[in-house]
């Protein structure tokens, strides 16, 4: 049973790692991967000298921290609220509606966002015009877009995460809650003293797993929503989108590979650091 997953990981994860050598080469199509001249650390040096590293690295870190923390808070909150709901039909319908955005492509989401926020024919300005308010150019309000991106990320992932935490809550022994009720504990006290402590291991494990993507991911989201909008890039850009634009605009494969390798190293260090901190605080909850 493990043969196919193992083969998948080897073929699509480990074998392609040989291409990391491109980060240290001046790639040419004539020479190919192995025939191109060595460039040493030139590609990395350009990545930092150009100023791209100083902008996209902190921005990537800030966005992913916001995605993880706000997303986890919303998911845990919704899971606890749904667990307190008595009506089974309402609970199932709500779960299905919350899970639906998880299966919607970012291409579709970007189309929805554009048709809502577009200055000329967007739904938002049509509604504002109908109630006598002036039109607003949301795509020109740069400071608003970090909140929009965090909202979209949380909206899309809230349903899937809620199901994970809700399954954890339902696995708690009901006799613990019954004993708490007999002792006079109200609903909030049961959540604080029973539900949240039982969710703690799952929250820590999911947080550690998410830390692996702290400097990775977001290409589909940022490229579809933001695209090449130069006005929004200073406040809404990540390393993945930067590397993709670098490849499509300049075809500098060596520098793109250098940025991608540096991104992977940052992610690896982040996971080790987070796991080290968790191991010092709660050894039983660490990954290794």
CSV table of C-alpha atoms in Angstrom, one decimal:
chain,number,residue,atom,x,y,z
A,1,UNK,CA,0.0,0.0,0.0
A,2,UNK,CA,2.9,2.4,0.6
A,3,UNK,CA,4.6,1.6,-2.7
A,4,UNK,CA,2.6,4.0,-4.8
A,5,UNK,CA,2.8,7.0,-2.4
A,6,UNK,CA,6.5,6.3,-1.9
A,7,UNK,CA,7.0,6.3,-5.7
A,8,UNK,CA,5.0,9.5,-6.1
A,9,UNK,CA,7.1,11.3,-3.5
A,10,UNK,CA,10.4,10.1,-5.0
A,11,UNK,CA,9.4,11.0,-8.6
A,12,UNK,CA,7.7,14.3,-8.0
A,13,UNK,CA,9.6,15.6,-4.9
A,14,UNK,CA,13.1,14.2,-4.7
A,15,UNK,CA,14.2,13.6,-8.3
A,16,UNK,CA,13.3,17.2,-9.3
A,17,UNK,CA,15.5,18.5,-6.5
A,18,UNK,CA,18.5,17.8,-8.8
A,19,UNK,CA,17.3,20.9,-10.7
A,20,UNK,CA,18.3,23.1,-7.7
A,21,UNK,CA,21.8,23.2,-9.3
A,22,UNK,CA,20.3,25.9,-11.6
A,23,UNK,CA,20.4,28.3,-8.7
A,24,UNK,CA,24.2,28.2,-9.0
A,25,UNK,CA,24.5,28.4,-12.8
A,26,UNK,CA,24.1,30.9,-15.6
A,27,UNK,CA,21.5,28.9,-17.5
A,28,UNK,CA,21.4,28.8,-21.2
A,29,UNK,CA,19.2,26.8,-23.4
A,30,UNK,CA,22.1,25.6,-25.5
A,31,UNK,CA,24.0,24.2,-22.5
A,32,UNK,CA,21.0,22.9,-20.6
A,33,UNK,CA,21.0,22.2,-16.9
A,34,UNK,CA,24.3,20.4,-16.7
A,35,UNK,CA,26.2,22.1,-19.6
A,36,UNK,CA,25.6,25.7,-18.5
A,37,UNK,CA,28.4,27.7,-16.9
A,38,UNK,CA,28.7,27.9,-13.1
A,39,UNK,CA,27.7,31.3,-11.7
A,40,UNK,CA,28.4,30.7,-8.0
A,41,UNK,CA,26.3,32.9,-5.7
A,42,UNK,CA,25.7,35.5,-8.4
A,43,UNK,CA,22.0,34.7,-8.7
A,44,UNK,CA,21.5,35.0,-4.9
A,45,UNK,CA,23.5,38.2,-4.8
A,46,UNK,CA,21.2,39.8,-7.5
A,47,UNK,CA,18.1,38.7,-5.6
A,48,UNK,CA,19.2,40.6,-2.5
A,49,UNK,CA,20.9,43.6,-4.3
A,50,UNK,CA,17.8,44.2,-6.4
A,51,UNK,CA,15.8,44.9,-3.2
A,52,UNK,CA,13.2,42.2,-4.0
A,53,UNK,CA,14.3,40.1,-0.9
A,54,UNK,CA,13.7,43.0,1.5
A,55,UNK,CA,10.1,43.4,0.3
A,56,UNK,CA,8.7,40.0,-0.6
A,57,UNK,CA,10.3,38.0,2.3
A,58,UNK,CA,8.7,40.1,5.1
A,59,UNK,CA,5.5,40.3,3.2
A,60,UNK,CA,5.3,36.6,2.6
A,61,UNK,CA,6.0,36.0,6.4
A,62,UNK,CA,3.4,38.5,7.5
A,63,UNK,CA,0.7,37.2,5.1
A,64,UNK,CA,1.2,33.6,6.1
A,65,UNK,CA,1.3,34.4,9.8
A,66,UNK,CA,-2.0,36.2,9.3
A,67,UNK,CA,-3.5,33.3,7.3
A,68,UNK,CA,-2.5,30.7,9.9
A,69,UNK,CA,-3.4,32.6,13.1
A,70,UNK,CA,-6.7,34.2,11.9
A,71,UNK,CA,-7.7,31.0,10.0
A,72,UNK,CA,-7.1,28.9,13.1
A,73,UNK,CA,-9.0,31.2,15.3
A,74,UNK,CA,-12.0,31.2,12.9
A,75,UNK,CA,-11.9,27.5,12.4
A,76,UNK,CA,-11.8,26.7,16.1
A,77,UNK,CA,-14.5,29.2,16.9
A,78,UNK,CA,-16.8,27.8,14.2
A,79,UNK,CA,-16.2,24.3,15.3
A,80,UNK,CA,-17.1,25.1,18.9
A,81,UNK,CA,-20.2,27.0,17.8
A,82,UNK,CA,-21.4,24.2,15.5
A,83,UNK,CA,-20.8,21.7,18.3
A,84,UNK,CA,-23.2,23.7,20.5
A,85,UNK,CA,-25.9,23.8,17.9
A,86,UNK,CA,-28.7,21.3,18.6
A,87,UNK,CA,-30.5,21.1,15.3
A,88,UNK,CA,-28.8,18.4,13.2
A,89,UNK,CA,-30.3,19.6,9.9
A,90,UNK,CA,-29.1,23.2,10.4
A,91,UNK,CA,-25.6,21.9,11.4
A,92,UNK,CA,-25.3,19.7,8.3
A,93,UNK,CA,-26.4,22.4,6.0
A,94,UNK,CA,-24.1,24.9,7.6
A,95,UNK,CA,-21.1,22.5,7.3
A,96,UNK,CA,-21.8,21.9,3.6
A,97,UNK,CA,-22.1,25.6,2.9
A,98,UNK,CA,-18.9,26.4,4.8
A,99,UNK,CA,-17.0,23.6,3.0
A,100,UNK,CA,-18.2,24.7,-0.5
A,101,UNK,CA,-15.5,27.5,-0.9
A,102,UNK,CA,-12.8,25.0,-0.3
A,103,UNK,CA,-13.6,23.4,-3.7
A,104,UNK,CA,-13.9,26.6,-5.6
A,105,UNK,CA,-10.8,27.4,-7.8
A,106,UNK,CA,-8.9,30.6,-7.2
A,107,UNK,CA,-9.7,31.5,-10.9
A,108,UNK,CA,-13.4,31.5,-10.1
A,109,UNK,CA,-12.8,33.4,-6.8
A,110,UNK,CA,-10.7,36.1,-8.7
A,111,UNK,CA,-13.6,36.5,-11.2
A,112,UNK,CA,-16.0,36.9,-8.3
A,113,UNK,CA,-13.8,39.5,-6.6
A,114,UNK,CA,-13.3,41.4,-9.8
A,115,UNK,CA,-17.0,41.6,-10.6
A,116,UNK,CA,-17.7,42.8,-7.1
A,117,UNK,CA,-14.9,45.3,-6.7
A,118,UNK,CA,-14.5,46.6,-10.2
A,119,UNK,CA,-14.8,50.4,-10.4
A,120,UNK,CA,-16.9,50.7,-13.6
A,121,UNK,CA,-19.4,47.8,-13.3
A,122,UNK,CA,-18.8,46.1,-10.0
A,123,UNK,CA,-21.6,45.1,-7.7
A,124,UNK,CA,-20.2,47.2,-4.9
A,125,UNK,CA,-20.4,50.5,-6.8
A,126,UNK,CA,-23.7,49.6,-8.3
A,127,UNK,CA,-25.1,49.1,-4.8
A,128,UNK,CA,-23.5,52.3,-3.6
A,129,UNK,CA,-24.9,54.2,-6.5
A,130,UNK,CA,-28.4,52.8,-5.8
A,131,UNK,CA,-28.3,54.3,-2.3
A,132,UNK,CA,-26.8,57.6,-3.4
A,133,UNK,CA,-23.2,57.1,-2.4
A,134,UNK,CA,-20.1,57.9,-4.5
A,135,UNK,CA,-18.2,55.2,-6.3
A,136,UNK,CA,-15.0,53.9,-4.7
A,137,UNK,CA,-11.9,52.5,-6.5
A,138,UNK,CA,-11.0,49.6,-4.3
A,139,UNK,CA,-8.2,48.6,-6.7
A,140,UNK,CA,-6.6,51.9,-5.9
A,141,UNK,CA,-6.9,51.6,-2.1
A,142,UNK,CA,-3.6,49.8,-1.5
A,143,UNK,CA,-3.9,49.7,2.3
A,144,UNK,CA,-7.1,47.8,2.1
A,145,UNK,CA,-5.8,44.8,0.2
A,146,UNK,CA,-4.0,43.0,3.0
A,147,UNK,CA,-7.3,42.7,4.8
A,148,UNK,CA,-9.0,41.5,1.6
A,149,UNK,CA,-6.4,38.8,1.0
A,150,UNK,CA,-6.6,37.6,4.6
A,151,UNK,CA,-10.4,37.5,4.4
A,152,UNK,CA,-10.4,35.5,1.2
A,153,UNK,CA,-7.9,33.0,2.5
A,154,UNK,CA,-9.9,32.5,5.7
A,155,UNK,CA,-13.2,32.3,3.8
A,156,UNK,CA,-11.8,29.7,1.5
A,157,UNK,CA,-10.2,27.5,4.2
A,158,UNK,CA,-12.6,27.9,7.1
A,159,UNK,CA,-14.9,25.1,6.2
A,160,UNK,CA,-12.2,22.4,5.8
A,161,UNK,CA,-10.4,23.4,9.0
A,162,UNK,CA,-13.7,23.5,10.9
A,163,UNK,CA,-14.5,19.9,10.0
A,164,UNK,CA,-11.1,18.8,11.4
A,165,UNK,CA,-11.6,20.5,14.7
A,166,UNK,CA,-15.3,19.5,14.9
A,167,UNK,CA,-14.3,15.9,14.5
A,168,UNK,CA,-11.8,16.3,17.3
A,169,UNK,CA,-14.5,17.8,19.6
A,170,UNK,CA,-17.0,15.0,18.8
A,171,UNK,CA,-14.4,12.5,19.9
A,172,UNK,CA,-14.2,13.9,23.4
A,173,UNK,CA,-15.9,11.5,26.0
A,174,UNK,CA,-19.4,12.9,26.7
A,175,UNK,CA,-19.1,11.8,30.3
A,176,UNK,CA,-16.5,14.6,30.9
A,177,UNK,CA,-19.1,17.2,29.9
A,178,UNK,CA,-21.8,15.4,32.0
A,179,UNK,CA,-19.5,15.5,35.0
A,180,UNK,CA,-18.8,19.2,34.4
A,181,UNK,CA,-22.5,20.0,34.2
A,182,UNK,CA,-23.1,18.1,37.4
A,183,UNK,CA,-20.4,20.2,39.1
A,184,UNK,CA,-22.2,23.4,37.9
A,185,UNK,CA,-20.0,24.4,34.9
A,186,UNK,CA,-21.7,26.6,32.4
A,187,UNK,CA,-21.2,26.4,28.6
A,188,UNK,CA,-18.3,28.8,28.5
A,189,UNK,CA,-16.5,27.0,31.4
A,190,UNK,CA,-16.9,23.7,29.6
A,191,UNK,CA,-15.4,25.2,26.4
A,192,UNK,CA,-12.5,26.8,28.3
A,193,UNK,CA,-11.7,23.8,30.6
A,194,UNK,CA,-12.6,20.8,28.5
A,195,UNK,CA,-13.0,21.6,24.8
A,196,UNK,CA,-10.0,23.9,24.2
A,197,UNK,CA,-7.5,21.7,26.2
A,198,UNK,CA,-8.6,18.7,24.1
A,199,UNK,CA,-8.1,20.7,20.9
A,200,UNK,CA,-4.7,21.9,21.9
A,201,UNK,CA,-2.7,18.9,20.5
A,202,UNK,CA,-4.5,19.1,17.1
A,203,UNK,CA,-4.0,22.9,17.0
A,204,UNK,CA,-0.2,22.6,17.7
A,205,UNK,CA,0.2,19.8,15.1
A,206,UNK,CA,-1.7,21.7,12.4
A,207,UNK,CA,0.3,24.8,13.3
A,208,UNK,CA,3.6,23.0,12.9
A,209,UNK,CA,2.5,21.5,9.5
A,210,UNK,CA,1.4,25.0,8.4
A,211,UNK,CA,4.8,26.4,9.3
A,212,UNK,CA,6.3,24.3,6.5
A,213,UNK,CA,4.4,26.6,4.1
A,214,UNK,CA,5.3,29.8,5.9
A,215,UNK,CA,7.5,31.0,3.0
A,216,UNK,CA,5.8,28.9,0.3
A,217,UNK,CA,2.4,28.8,-1.3
A,218,UNK,CA,0.0,31.5,-2.3
A,219,UNK,CA,0.9,31.6,-6.0
A,220,UNK,CA,-2.5,30.7,-7.3
A,221,UNK,CA,-4.2,33.1,-4.8
A,222,UNK,CA,-2.0,36.1,-5.3
A,223,UNK,CA,-1.4,35.7,-9.0
A,224,UNK,CA,-5.1,35.3,-9.7
A,225,UNK,CA,-6.4,38.0,-7.4
A,226,UNK,CA,-3.5,40.6,-7.7
A,227,UNK,CA,-1.9,39.5,-11.0
A,228,UNK,CA,0.5,42.1,-12.4
A,229,UNK,CA,-1.2,45.1,-10.8
A,230,UNK,CA,1.8,47.2,-10.1
A,231,UNK,CA,-0.1,49.5,-7.8
A,232,UNK,CA,-1.0,46.6,-5.4
A,233,UNK,CA,2.3,44.7,-5.5
A,234,UNK,CA,4.1,46.7,-2.9
A,235,UNK,CA,1.4,45.6,-0.3
A,236,UNK,CA,0.2,42.3,-1.8
A,237,UNK,CA,3.1,40.1,-3.0
A,238,UNK,CA,4.7,36.8,-2.0
A,239,UNK,CA,7.9,35.0,-3.0
A,240,UNK,CA,6.0,32.4,-5.2
A,241,UNK,CA,4.3,35.1,-7.2
A,242,UNK,CA,7.6,37.1,-7.5
A,243,UNK,CA,9.4,34.0,-8.9
A,244,UNK,CA,6.6,33.3,-11.3
A,245,UNK,CA,6.7,36.9,-12.7
A,246,UNK,CA,10.4,36.7,-12.9
A,247,UNK,CA,10.2,33.6,-15.1
A,248,UNK,CA,7.5,35.0,-17.3
A,249,UNK,CA,9.0,38.4,-17.7
A,250,UNK,CA,12.7,37.9,-17.9
A,251,UNK,CA,13.1,34.1,-18.4
A,252,UNK,CA,16.0,34.3,-15.9
A,253,UNK,CA,15.8,30.7,-14.8
A,254,UNK,CA,19.0,30.9,-12.6
A,255,UNK,CA,17.7,33.8,-10.5
A,256,UNK,CA,14.2,32.2,-10.2
A,257,UNK,CA,15.8,29.0,-9.0
A,258,UNK,CA,17.9,30.9,-6.5
A,259,UNK,CA,14.9,32.6,-5.1
A,260,UNK,CA,13.0,29.3,-4.9
A,261,UNK,CA,15.9,27.6,-3.1
A,262,UNK,CA,16.3,30.4,-0.6
A,263,UNK,CA,12.5,30.2,0.0
A,264,UNK,CA,12.8,26.4,0.7
A,265,UNK,CA,15.7,27.0,3.1
A,266,UNK,CA,13.7,29.6,5.0
A,267,UNK,CA,10.8,27.2,5.2
A,268,UNK,CA,13.0,24.4,6.5
A,269,UNK,CA,14.5,26.7,9.2
A,270,UNK,CA,11.1,27.9,10.2
A,271,UNK,CA,9.8,24.3,10.7
A,272,UNK,CA,12.9,23.4,12.8
A,273,UNK,CA,12.6,26.5,14.9
A,274,UNK,CA,8.9,26.1,15.6
A,275,UNK,CA,9.3,22.4,16.4
A,276,UNK,CA,12.2,23.2,18.8
A,277,UNK,CA,10.1,25.8,20.6
A,278,UNK,CA,7.2,23.4,20.9
A,279,UNK,CA,9.5,20.6,22.1
A,280,UNK,CA,10.8,22.8,24.9
A,281,UNK,CA,7.2,23.8,26.0
A,282,UNK,CA,5.2,20.7,25.3
A,283,UNK,CA,7.5,17.7,24.3
A,284,UNK,CA,4.6,15.4,23.6
A,285,UNK,CA,3.2,17.6,20.9
A,286,UNK,CA,6.4,18.1,18.8
A,287,UNK,CA,6.7,16.5,15.3
A,288,UNK,CA,10.1,15.0,16.1
